[in-house]
Coordinates of C-alpha atoms in Angstrom, one line a residue:
X1 CA -70.0 -54.0 -129.0
X2 CA -67.0 -53.9 -126.7
X3 CA -68.2 -54.3 -123.1
X4 CA -64.8 -53.5 -121.6
X5 CA -65.0 -49.8 -122.4
X6 CA -62.7 -46.9 -121.4
X7 CA -64.2 -44.6 -118.8
X8 CA -65.4 -41.3 -120.2
X9 CA -62.4 -39.3 -119.0
X10 CA -61.8 -37.6 -122.4
X11 CA -58.9 -39.8 -123.2
X12 CA -57.1 -38.9 -120.0
X13 CA -57.2 -35.1 -120.7
X14 CA -59.0 -32.6 -118.5
X15 CA -62.6 -32.0 -119.6
X16 CA -62.0 -28.2 -119.8
X17 CA -59.1 -28.8 -122.2
X18 CA -61.3 -30.9 -124.6
X19 CA -64.1 -28.3 -124.5
X20 CA -61.6 -25.6 -125.2
X21 CA -60.4 -27.5 -128.2
X22 CA -64.0 -27.7 -129.4
X23 CA -64.3 -23.9 -129.0
X24 CA -61.0 -23.3 -131.0
X25 CA -62.1 -25.6 -133.8
X26 CA -64.7 -23.0 -134.7
X27 CA -63.0 -19.8 -133.5
X28 CA -59.8 -20.2 -135.5
X29 CA -61.8 -20.2 -138.7
X30 CA -64.0 -17.2 -137.8
X31 CA -66.9 -19.4 -136.6
X32 CA -69.0 -18.9 -133.5
X33 CA -66.9 -20.2 -130.6
X34 CA -70.0 -20.9 -128.5
X35 CA -71.0 -23.5 -131.1
X36 CA -68.3 -25.8 -129.8
X37 CA -70.1 -26.0 -126.4
X38 CA -73.6 -26.5 -127.8
X39 CA -74.1 -30.2 -128.4
X40 CA -77.7 -30.7 -127.2
X41 CA -79.2 -29.6 -130.5
X42 CA -77.0 -32.0 -132.4
X43 CA -78.0 -34.9 -130.0
X44 CA -81.6 -33.9 -130.6
X45 CA -81.1 -34.0 -134.4
X46 CA -79.5 -37.5 -134.1
X47 CA -82.3 -38.7 -132.0
X48 CA -84.8 -37.4 -134.6
X49 CA -82.9 -39.3 -137.2
X50 CA -84.1 -42.5 -135.5
X51 CA -87.6 -41.7 -136.8
X52 CA -86.5 -41.4 -140.4
X53 CA -84.1 -43.2 -142.8
X54 CA -81.2 -40.8 -141.9
X55 CA -78.9 -43.5 -140.7
X56 CA -79.8 -45.9 -143.4
X57 CA -79.0 -43.3 -146.1
X58 CA -75.6 -42.7 -144.5
X59 CA -74.8 -46.4 -144.5
X60 CA -76.1 -46.7 -148.1
X61 CA -74.2 -43.7 -149.4
X62 CA -70.8 -44.1 -147.6
X63 CA -70.6 -47.9 -147.3
X64 CA -72.8 -50.0 -149.5
X65 CA -72.8 -47.8 -152.6
X66 CA -69.3 -46.4 -152.1
X67 CA -67.2 -47.2 -155.2
X68 CA -63.9 -46.3 -153.6
X69 CA -62.0 -49.2 -152.1
X70 CA -58.5 -50.5 -151.6
X71 CA -57.0 -53.8 -150.6
X72 CA -53.6 -53.7 -148.9
X73 CA -51.8 -56.9 -148.0
X74 CA -48.8 -56.7 -145.6
X75 CA -46.5 -59.7 -145.6
X76 CA -43.6 -60.1 -143.0
X77 CA -40.2 -60.7 -144.3
X78 CA -37.9 -62.5 -141.8
X79 CA -34.5 -60.9 -141.5
X80 CA -35.4 -57.7 -143.3
X81 CA -34.5 -55.5 -140.3
X82 CA -31.0 -57.0 -140.0
X83 CA -30.5 -56.8 -143.8
X84 CA -31.5 -53.1 -143.8
X85 CA -29.1 -52.4 -140.9
X86 CA -26.2 -54.1 -142.8
X87 CA -27.1 -52.1 -145.9
X88 CA -27.2 -48.8 -144.0
X89 CA -23.9 -49.6 -142.3
X90 CA -22.3 -50.4 -145.7
X91 CA -23.6 -47.2 -147.2
X92 CA -22.2 -45.1 -144.3
X93 CA -18.9 -46.9 -144.6
X94 CA -18.7 -46.1 -148.3
X95 CA -19.5 -42.4 -147.6
X96 CA -16.9 -42.3 -144.8
X97 CA -14.2 -43.9 -147.1
X98 CA -14.6 -41.0 -149.5
X99 CA -14.1 -38.3 -146.8
X100 CA -10.8 -36.7 -146.1
X101 CA -9.3 -36.6 -142.6
X102 CA -10.3 -33.0 -142.3
X103 CA -13.9 -33.7 -143.2
X104 CA -14.1 -36.6 -140.7
X105 CA -12.7 -34.4 -137.9
X106 CA -15.2 -31.7 -138.8
X107 CA -18.1 -34.1 -138.4
X108 CA -16.6 -35.4 -135.1
X109 CA -16.3 -31.8 -133.8
X110 CA -19.8 -30.9 -134.8
X111 CA -21.2 -34.0 -133.1
X112 CA -19.3 -33.2 -129.9
X113 CA -20.6 -29.6 -130.0
X114 CA -24.2 -30.9 -130.5
X115 CA -23.8 -33.1 -127.4
X116 CA -22.3 -30.2 -125.4
X117 CA -25.3 -28.0 -126.3
X118 CA -27.7 -30.8 -125.5
X119 CA -26.2 -31.2 -122.0
X120 CA -26.0 -27.4 -121.3
X121 CA -29.0 -26.1 -119.3
X122 CA -30.8 -22.9 -120.3
X123 CA -29.3 -19.7 -118.8
X124 CA -30.9 -18.1 -115.8
X125 CA -31.7 -15.1 -117.9
X126 CA -33.6 -17.3 -120.4
X127 CA -35.5 -19.1 -117.6
X128 CA -36.4 -15.8 -115.9
X129 CA -38.4 -14.7 -119.0
X130 CA -41.1 -17.3 -118.2
X131 CA -43.8 -16.0 -115.8
X132 CA -44.7 -18.5 -113.0
X133 CA -47.1 -18.6 -110.0
X134 CA -46.0 -18.5 -106.4
X135 CA -46.4 -21.5 -104.1
X136 CA -48.7 -19.3 -102.0
X137 CA -51.1 -19.1 -104.9
X138 CA -51.8 -22.8 -104.6
X139 CA -54.5 -24.2 -102.3
X140 CA -52.9 -25.6 -99.2
X141 CA -55.6 -28.0 -98.2
X142 CA -56.0 -31.4 -99.9
X143 CA -59.4 -31.9 -101.7
X144 CA -61.7 -33.9 -99.6
X145 CA -64.2 -36.0 -101.6
X146 CA -67.1 -36.2 -99.2
X147 CA -68.8 -39.7 -99.4
X148 CA -71.5 -41.4 -97.3
X149 CA -70.7 -44.9 -96.1
X150 CA -73.3 -47.5 -95.2
X151 CA -72.8 -51.0 -93.8
X152 CA -74.9 -54.0 -94.8
X153 CA -73.5 -57.0 -92.9
X154 CA -70.1 -57.8 -94.5
X155 CA -70.9 -55.5 -97.4
X156 CA -70.6 -51.7 -97.8
X157 CA -72.2 -48.9 -99.8
X158 CA -70.4 -45.8 -100.7
X159 CA -72.4 -42.9 -102.0
X160 CA -70.9 -39.8 -103.6
X161 CA -73.4 -36.9 -103.8
X162 CA -73.1 -35.0 -107.0
X163 CA -75.1 -33.0 -109.5
X164 CA -74.9 -35.6 -112.3
X165 CA -77.6 -34.2 -114.6
X166 CA -79.8 -37.3 -114.1
X167 CA -77.0 -39.8 -114.8
X168 CA -76.3 -42.7 -112.5
X169 CA -72.8 -44.0 -112.0
X170 CA -72.6 -47.4 -110.4
X171 CA -69.6 -49.6 -109.5
X172 CA -70.0 -53.0 -107.9
X173 CA -66.8 -54.5 -106.4
X174 CA -67.0 -58.2 -105.4
X175 CA -64.3 -59.5 -103.1
X176 CA -62.5 -62.5 -104.7
X177 CA -59.4 -62.5 -102.5
X178 CA -59.9 -66.2 -101.9
X179 CA -59.3 -66.9 -105.6
X180 CA -56.7 -69.6 -106.2
X181 CA -53.5 -68.2 -107.8
X182 CA -53.6 -70.6 -110.7
X183 CA -57.0 -69.3 -111.7
X184 CA -56.1 -65.7 -112.0
X185 CA -55.4 -65.8 -115.8
X186 CA -58.9 -67.3 -116.2
X187 CA -60.3 -64.4 -114.2
X188 CA -58.8 -61.9 -116.6
X189 CA -60.0 -63.9 -119.5
X190 CA -63.5 -64.0 -118.1
X191 CA -63.6 -60.2 -117.8
X192 CA -62.6 -59.9 -121.5
X193 CA -65.3 -62.2 -122.8
X194 CA -68.1 -61.4 -120.3
X195 CA -71.3 -60.3 -122.1
X196 CA -70.1 -61.8 -125.4
X197 CA -72.0 -65.1 -125.2
X198 CA -75.7 -65.7 -125.6
X199 CA -77.8 -65.7 -122.5
X200 CA -81.2 -67.3 -121.8
X201 CA -83.1 -64.2 -122.8
X202 CA -80.7 -62.4 -125.1
X203 CA -78.3 -63.1 -127.9
X204 CA -74.9 -61.5 -127.5
X205 CA -75.8 -59.2 -130.3
X206 CA -78.9 -58.1 -128.4
X207 CA -76.9 -57.5 -125.3
X208 CA -74.5 -55.3 -127.2
X209 CA -77.4 -53.4 -128.8
X210 CA -79.1 -52.8 -125.4
X211 CA -75.8 -51.7 -123.9
X212 CA -75.4 -49.1 -126.7
X213 CA -79.0 -47.9 -126.5
X214 CA -79.5 -47.7 -122.8
X215 CA -76.0 -47.2 -121.2
X216 CA -72.9 -45.1 -121.5
X217 CA -70.8 -48.2 -121.2
X218 CA -70.3 -51.2 -119.0
X219 CA -66.8 -52.3 -118.0
X220 CA -65.5 -55.4 -116.2
X221 CA -62.2 -55.8 -114.5
X222 CA -60.2 -57.7 -111.9
X223 CA -57.6 -55.9 -109.8
X224 CA -55.7 -56.2 -106.6
X225 CA -55.8 -53.2 -104.3
X226 CA -52.9 -53.0 -101.9
X227 CA -53.1 -51.2 -98.6
X228 CA -52.0 -47.6 -98.8
X229 CA -48.4 -48.2 -97.5
X230 CA -48.0 -51.9 -98.1
X231 CA -46.7 -53.9 -101.1
X232 CA -48.0 -57.3 -99.8
X233 CA -51.3 -56.6 -97.9
X234 CA -53.9 -56.6 -100.6
X235 CA -57.4 -57.7 -101.6
X236 CA -58.6 -58.8 -105.1
X237 CA -61.8 -57.4 -106.5
X238 CA -63.9 -58.2 -109.5
X239 CA -65.6 -55.0 -110.6
X240 CA -68.4 -54.1 -112.9
X241 CA -68.8 -50.4 -113.6
X242 CA -71.5 -48.7 -115.7
X243 CA -73.3 -45.4 -116.3
X244 CA -76.6 -44.5 -117.7
X245 CA -79.5 -42.1 -117.4
X246 CA -81.3 -42.8 -114.1
X247 CA -84.4 -43.7 -116.0
X248 CA -82.4 -46.4 -117.8
X249 CA -80.9 -48.0 -114.7
X250 CA -83.4 -50.9 -114.6
X251 CA -82.3 -51.7 -118.2
X252 CA -78.6 -51.6 -117.4
X253 CA -79.1 -53.8 -114.3
X254 CA -81.2 -56.2 -116.4
X255 CA -78.2 -56.5 -118.8
X256 CA -75.9 -57.3 -115.8
X257 CA -78.4 -59.8 -114.5
X258 CA -78.5 -61.6 -117.9
X259 CA -74.7 -61.7 -117.9
X260 CA -74.3 -62.7 -114.3
X261 CA -77.0 -65.4 -114.0
X262 CA -78.0 -66.4 -117.5
X263 CA -74.8 -66.6 -119.6
X264 CA -74.6 -69.7 -121.8
X265 CA -70.8 -70.1 -122.2
X266 CA -71.0 -73.4 -124.1
X267 CA -70.4 -72.3 -127.7
X268 CA -66.9 -73.5 -128.6
X269 CA -66.9 -71.8 -132.0
X270 CA -67.9 -68.5 -130.4
X271 CA -65.2 -69.0 -127.7
X272 CA -62.6 -69.7 -130.5
X273 CA -63.6 -66.4 -132.1
X274 CA -63.2 -64.4 -128.9
X275 CA -59.9 -66.0 -127.9
X276 CA -58.5 -65.4 -131.4
X277 CA -59.6 -61.7 -131.3
X278 CA -57.9 -61.2 -127.9
X279 CA -54.7 -63.0 -129.1
X280 CA -54.6 -60.9 -132.3
X281 CA -55.1 -57.7 -130.4
X282 CA -52.1 -58.5 -128.2
X283 CA -50.1 -59.6 -131.2
X284 CA -50.8 -56.3 -133.0
X285 CA -50.3 -54.0 -130.0
X286 CA -47.8 -55.8 -127.8
X287 CA -44.9 -53.5 -128.7
X288 CA -47.1 -50.4 -128.1
X289 CA -47.7 -51.8 -124.6
X290 CA -44.0 -52.4 -124.0
X291 CA -43.5 -49.8 -121.3
X292 CA -46.6 -51.0 -119.3
X293 CA -45.4 -54.6 -119.7
X294 CA -41.9 -53.8 -118.5
X295 CA -43.0 -51.7 -115.5
X296 CA -45.7 -54.1 -114.4
X297 CA -43.3 -57.0 -114.7
X298 CA -40.7 -55.2 -112.6
X299 CA -43.3 -54.2 -110.0
X300 CA -44.2 -57.9 -109.7
X301 CA -40.6 -58.6 -108.5
X302 CA -41.2 -56.3 -105.5
X303 CA -44.9 -56.7 -104.5
X304 CA -47.3 -59.5 -104.0
X305 CA -50.2 -57.3 -105.0
X306 CA -48.4 -56.3 -108.2
X307 CA -47.9 -60.0 -109.0
X308 CA -51.7 -60.4 -109.1
X309 CA -52.1 -57.4 -111.5
X310 CA -49.2 -58.6 -113.7
X311 CA -51.3 -61.7 -114.5
X312 CA -53.3 -59.3 -116.8
X313 CA -50.2 -58.2 -118.7
X314 CA -47.4 -60.4 -120.1
X315 CA -48.4 -63.5 -118.2
X316 CA -51.9 -63.1 -119.7
X317 CA -50.4 -62.9 -123.2
X318 CA -48.5 -66.1 -122.5
X319 CA -51.7 -67.7 -121.3
X320 CA -53.6 -66.6 -124.4
X321 CA -50.8 -68.0 -126.7
X322 CA -50.9 -71.4 -124.9
X323 CA -54.7 -71.5 -125.2
X324 CA -54.7 -70.5 -128.9
X325 CA -52.0 -73.1 -129.7
X326 CA -53.8 -75.9 -127.9
X327 CA -57.4 -74.7 -128.3
X328 CA -59.0 -78.0 -129.2
X329 CA -57.4 -79.7 -126.2
X330 CA -57.9 -77.0 -123.6
X331 CA -61.0 -75.1 -124.6
X332 CA -63.7 -77.4 -123.1
X333 CA -62.0 -77.5 -119.7
X334 CA -61.4 -73.7 -119.8
X335 CA -65.0 -73.0 -120.6
X336 CA -66.2 -75.2 -117.8
X337 CA -63.9 -73.3 -115.4
X338 CA -65.2 -70.0 -116.6
X339 CA -68.8 -71.1 -116.0
X340 CA -67.9 -71.9 -112.4
X341 CA -65.9 -68.6 -112.0
X342 CA -68.8 -66.4 -113.0
X343 CA -70.8 -67.7 -110.1
X344 CA -67.9 -66.8 -107.8
X345 CA -67.6 -63.4 -109.3
X346 CA -71.2 -62.3 -108.7
X347 CA -72.2 -63.0 -105.1
X348 CA -74.5 -61.1 -102.7
X349 CA -72.7 -61.2 -99.3
X350 CA -69.2 -59.6 -100.0
X351 CA -69.5 -56.6 -102.1
X352 CA -68.9 -52.8 -102.2
X353 CA -71.4 -50.7 -104.1
X354 CA -70.0 -47.2 -104.9
X355 CA -72.4 -45.0 -106.7
X356 CA -73.1 -41.4 -107.6
X357 CA -76.2 -39.6 -108.7
X358 CA -78.4 -36.6 -108.0
X359 CA -79.3 -36.5 -104.3
X360 CA -83.1 -36.6 -105.0
X361 CA -82.5 -39.9 -107.0
X362 CA -80.2 -41.6 -104.4
X363 CA -82.9 -43.7 -102.8
X364 CA -84.2 -45.0 -106.1
X365 CA -80.7 -45.8 -107.4
X366 CA -79.7 -47.5 -104.1
X367 CA -82.8 -49.7 -104.0
X368 CA -82.6 -50.8 -107.7
X369 CA -78.9 -51.7 -107.2
X370 CA -79.7 -53.7 -104.0
X371 CA -82.6 -55.4 -105.9
X372 CA -80.0 -56.6 -108.4
X373 CA -77.7 -57.8 -105.7
X374 CA -80.5 -59.7 -104.0
X375 CA -80.8 -62.0 -107.1
X376 CA -77.2 -63.1 -106.9
X377 CA -76.1 -66.3 -105.2
X378 CA -74.7 -66.7 -101.7
X379 CA -71.0 -67.5 -101.4
X380 CA -69.0 -68.3 -98.3
X381 CA -65.7 -66.5 -98.0
X382 CA -62.7 -68.8 -98.2
X383 CA -59.2 -68.2 -96.8
X384 CA -57.0 -65.7 -98.7
X385 CA -55.4 -67.6 -101.5
X386 CA -51.7 -68.3 -101.4
X387 CA -49.6 -65.4 -102.5
X388 CA -48.0 -65.8 -105.9
X389 CA -44.3 -66.5 -105.5
X390 CA -41.6 -64.3 -106.9
X391 CA -40.5 -66.0 -110.1
X392 CA -37.4 -65.3 -112.2
X393 CA -36.3 -61.6 -111.9
X394 CA -34.2 -59.5 -114.3
X395 CA -35.9 -60.6 -117.5
X396 CA -35.8 -59.5 -121.1
X397 CA -38.8 -59.9 -123.3
X398 CA -37.5 -60.0 -126.9
X399 CA -39.6 -58.6 -129.8
X400 CA -39.2 -57.8 -133.4
X401 CA -38.9 -54.0 -132.7
X402 CA -35.8 -51.9 -133.1
X403 CA -36.0 -50.1 -129.8
X404 CA -36.4 -50.9 -126.1
X405 CA -38.4 -50.1 -123.0
X406 CA -35.9 -50.3 -120.2
X407 CA -37.1 -50.4 -116.6
X408 CA -35.1 -50.5 -113.4
X409 CA -36.3 -50.1 -109.8
X410 CA -36.9 -51.7 -106.5
X411 CA -38.7 -51.6 -103.1
X412 CA -37.5 -48.6 -101.2
X413 CA -39.8 -49.4 -98.3
X414 CA -37.8 -52.5 -97.5
X415 CA -34.8 -50.3 -97.1
X416 CA -36.5 -48.4 -94.4
X417 CA -37.8 -45.4 -96.4
X418 CA -41.3 -44.1 -96.5
X419 CA -43.1 -42.3 -99.3
X420 CA -42.8 -38.5 -99.0
X421 CA -44.1 -35.6 -101.1
X422 CA -40.7 -34.8 -102.4
X423 CA -40.9 -38.0 -104.4
X424 CA -43.8 -36.6 -106.4
X425 CA -41.8 -33.4 -107.1
X426 CA -38.7 -35.5 -108.1
X427 CA -40.9 -37.4 -110.6
X428 CA -41.7 -34.0 -112.3
X429 CA -38.1 -32.9 -112.2
X430 CA -36.7 -36.1 -113.7
X431 CA -39.1 -35.8 -116.6
X432 CA -37.5 -32.4 -117.6
X433 CA -34.0 -32.6 -116.1
X434 CA -31.6 -35.5 -115.6
X435 CA -33.5 -38.4 -117.1
X436 CA -34.9 -36.3 -119.9
X437 CA -31.4 -35.0 -120.8
X438 CA -29.5 -38.3 -120.5
X439 CA -32.1 -40.6 -122.0
X440 CA -34.3 -38.5 -124.2
X441 CA -32.0 -35.8 -125.6
X442 CA -28.7 -37.5 -125.5
X443 CA -29.8 -41.1 -125.8
X444 CA -32.5 -40.6 -128.4
X445 CA -35.4 -42.3 -126.6
X446 CA -38.9 -41.0 -127.2
X447 CA -39.5 -40.4 -123.5
X448 CA -38.8 -41.5 -119.9
X449 CA -40.8 -41.8 -116.7
X450 CA -40.1 -42.0 -113.0
X451 CA -42.6 -43.4 -110.5
X452 CA -42.5 -43.6 -106.7
X453 CA -45.6 -45.5 -105.4
X454 CA -47.2 -44.8 -102.0
X455 CA -46.7 -48.4 -101.0
X456 CA -42.9 -48.2 -101.4
X457 CA -42.1 -49.4 -104.9
X458 CA -40.3 -47.2 -107.4
X459 CA -39.2 -47.5 -111.0
X460 CA -37.5 -45.6 -113.8
X461 CA -38.5 -46.5 -117.4
X462 CA -37.6 -45.4 -120.9
X463 CA -39.9 -45.3 -123.8
X464 CA -38.9 -46.4 -127.3
X465 CA -35.3 -46.3 -126.4
X466 CA -32.5 -47.1 -128.9
X467 CA -30.0 -47.6 -126.0
X468 CA -29.9 -50.3 -123.3
X469 CA -26.7 -50.4 -121.2
X470 CA -26.3 -46.6 -121.5
X471 CA -29.8 -46.1 -120.1
X472 CA -29.1 -48.4 -117.2
X473 CA -25.9 -46.5 -116.6
X474 CA -27.9 -43.2 -116.5
X475 CA -30.2 -44.7 -113.9
X476 CA -27.2 -45.6 -111.7
X477 CA -25.8 -42.1 -112.1
X478 CA -29.0 -40.5 -110.8
X479 CA -28.3 -40.6 -107.1
X480 CA -25.0 -38.9 -107.4
X481 CA -26.5 -36.2 -109.6
X482 CA -29.3 -35.6 -107.2
X483 CA -27.0 -35.5 -104.2
X484 CA -25.2 -32.5 -105.7
X485 CA -28.0 -30.7 -107.5
X486 CA -29.2 -27.2 -106.3
X487 CA -32.3 -25.8 -108.0
X488 CA -32.8 -22.1 -108.0
X489 CA -36.0 -21.2 -106.0
X490 CA -37.7 -20.0 -109.2
X491 CA -37.1 -23.4 -110.9
X492 CA -38.2 -25.3 -107.8
X493 CA -41.4 -23.4 -107.7
X494 CA -42.1 -24.3 -111.3
X495 CA -41.6 -28.0 -110.5
X496 CA -43.9 -27.7 -107.4
X497 CA -46.6 -26.1 -109.6
X498 CA -46.2 -28.8 -112.3
X499 CA -46.5 -31.5 -109.6
X500 CA -49.7 -30.0 -108.1
X501 CA -51.2 -29.6 -111.6
X502 CA -51.3 -33.4 -112.0
X503 CA -53.0 -33.8 -108.6
X504 CA -55.5 -31.0 -109.0
X505 CA -56.7 -31.7 -112.6
X506 CA -60.5 -31.3 -113.0
X507 CA -62.4 -34.6 -112.6
X508 CA -65.6 -35.7 -114.3
X509 CA -68.2 -37.3 -112.1
X510 CA -67.1 -40.8 -113.2
X511 CA -63.4 -40.0 -112.4
X512 CA -64.3 -38.5 -109.1
X513 CA -66.2 -41.7 -108.1
X514 CA -63.3 -43.9 -109.2
X515 CA -60.8 -41.8 -107.1
X516 CA -63.1 -41.9 -104.0
X517 CA -63.5 -45.7 -104.4
X518 CA -59.8 -46.3 -104.8
X519 CA -59.0 -44.3 -101.7
X520 CA -61.6 -46.2 -99.8
X521 CA -60.4 -49.7 -100.9
X522 CA -56.8 -48.8 -100.3
X523 CA -57.6 -47.1 -97.0
X524 CA -55.8 -43.9 -97.8
X525 CA -56.6 -41.5 -94.9
X526 CA -57.1 -37.8 -95.6
X527 CA -54.4 -37.1 -93.1
X528 CA -51.9 -39.0 -95.2
X529 CA -52.9 -37.1 -98.3
X530 CA -52.7 -33.8 -96.5
X531 CA -49.2 -34.6 -95.3
X532 CA -48.0 -35.4 -98.8
X533 CA -49.5 -32.3 -100.2
X534 CA -47.9 -30.1 -97.5
X535 CA -44.6 -31.8 -98.2
X536 CA -44.9 -31.0 -101.9
X537 CA -45.8 -27.4 -101.3
X538 CA -42.9 -26.9 -98.9
X539 CA -40.3 -29.0 -100.6
X540 CA -36.7 -27.8 -100.5
X541 CA -33.4 -28.7 -102.1
X542 CA -32.4 -30.5 -99.0
X543 CA -35.6 -32.7 -99.2
X544 CA -34.7 -33.6 -102.8
X545 CA -31.1 -34.3 -102.1
X546 CA -32.1 -36.6 -99.2
X547 CA -33.8 -38.8 -101.9
X548 CA -30.4 -39.6 -103.3
X549 CA -30.1 -42.3 -100.6
X550 CA -33.6 -43.6 -101.5
X551 CA -32.7 -43.9 -105.2
X552 CA -29.4 -45.5 -104.3
X553 CA -31.0 -48.1 -102.0
X554 CA -33.9 -48.8 -104.4
X555 CA -31.5 -49.5 -107.3
X556 CA -29.3 -51.6 -105.1
X557 CA -31.9 -54.3 -105.4
X558 CA -30.5 -54.7 -109.0
X559 CA -33.9 -55.3 -110.5
X560 CA -34.4 -54.6 -114.2
X561 CA -36.9 -55.6 -116.9
X562 CA -36.5 -54.9 -120.6
X563 CA -38.9 -55.2 -123.5
X564 CA -37.5 -54.7 -127.0
X565 CA -35.3 -55.7 -129.9
X566 CA -33.8 -59.2 -129.9
X567 CA -30.4 -58.1 -131.1
X568 CA -29.7 -55.5 -128.4
X569 CA -31.0 -57.9 -125.8
X570 CA -28.8 -60.8 -127.0
X571 CA -25.8 -58.4 -127.1
X572 CA -26.3 -57.7 -123.4
X573 CA -27.6 -61.1 -122.3
X574 CA -25.3 -61.1 -119.3
X575 CA -27.6 -58.6 -117.7
X576 CA -30.5 -61.0 -117.6
X577 CA -31.4 -64.1 -115.8
X578 CA -34.0 -65.0 -118.4
X579 CA -34.7 -64.0 -122.0
X580 CA -38.2 -64.7 -123.3
X581 CA -39.4 -64.4 -126.9
X582 CA -42.7 -62.4 -126.9

């Protein structure tokens, strides 16, 4: 059982879209489309199966008695990629040697024509055939998530009234801003292994079983939340989030109590298993996380709050490698520190409880959560820990992959600029215009992203990119392109609509509670959100062109971070202050 679960946000897609896909799965094959929305009867059948041998027969038929099996062994071959590239180059050279000068010129001309077509925008006539909404069709007012706040000494309660169909969503945030900087990797490790040791009353297998039976998931995390418009003013919170039927809330809180107060983190063999699993997961998926690693690392150059959160990315991977390589020496001491940390995580006098449930069940949910809190220990707040210093900037993290994740950015707030709504529209535009054309279409990357954060940090990043210096050149050319670009009103309207669509996507109850809590912790006033929305809806070409100076100043910081193939990185090593092998 994995305690660190994803929230039920339908994989990041709107709930309506997922339900629509369920409808189409039947409808496309002449089935009843309504069947895709009717899941209660299937849940009832599955519950009824608990009274029979339904599940046992499935296990027996498809697993135990299944005669179909295959064993595949994958063995790495050092130098294979380089050898393949040399073989491909030799093959192409042989083909070229057999071509006449006329044939070579024909290929050169066709390639040039392809590049010309790729760089040529669609005609106005072609674009005009696509129907679009008007800006006036879009709601002008920002959505206000109405919450009820309650103070309990130094702690706070945030209640979100919703019709939740008898489900309770609870999130506890414990303030650990006084956590020493050197202990942050341990904090992230603790969230990964929490609930996976035996407790005084339950084995870790029983904890997992109870979590599956009585909850919709329990998640633990550590994160720094910066103030709305600040890169360096932040607080660090340990959070535990869960959801369950209101009737099962005592059982979910009992699981949390066992983890918080009764965990027996003294089994070195079990600890070795958990650390090995974490390290293996990072080894297997490091390259897939490349863009996140690059962006988070670059943000850490610009923001003290981001440096805290980066400790859960590449710095965490380095910590896991060191722990794995020196396990026998380090593990006893690390486990002792984790036992002390869990007591600092769960404490009764500095917390935020954000929760959502049916109004008629609020009093019950509130009291049961406070009863859980009352069992935790007292902890005196210490001084805010020293801010993590900026380390080496402009790094390359070398992997065995063939492509790169190339990030460049900076802190535009330190150049005197503030976040404006036009930046959100520019993000949308760049995903379809300049960066898309230069890096995706012409450069061959899988994708590209642009992000301007409310606190003043911005970044451009490519995804699975075969280029490196050309991508950095494309970023540097963006300001000049933007300064001279004029979008027809129809195209600008489309980009405004696309931007608003990401802001107004339907939220599940769980997602709405997360959004309300983040706004509360980051102190994002509704007036600021309304200003940004109004700026988006009224954006003009002049507003966008004014951002050329923002981009120019942001990139003048000269900050880059690249994750990718060792050969391209070594070929461009003059760009970096440090090259690290992943």
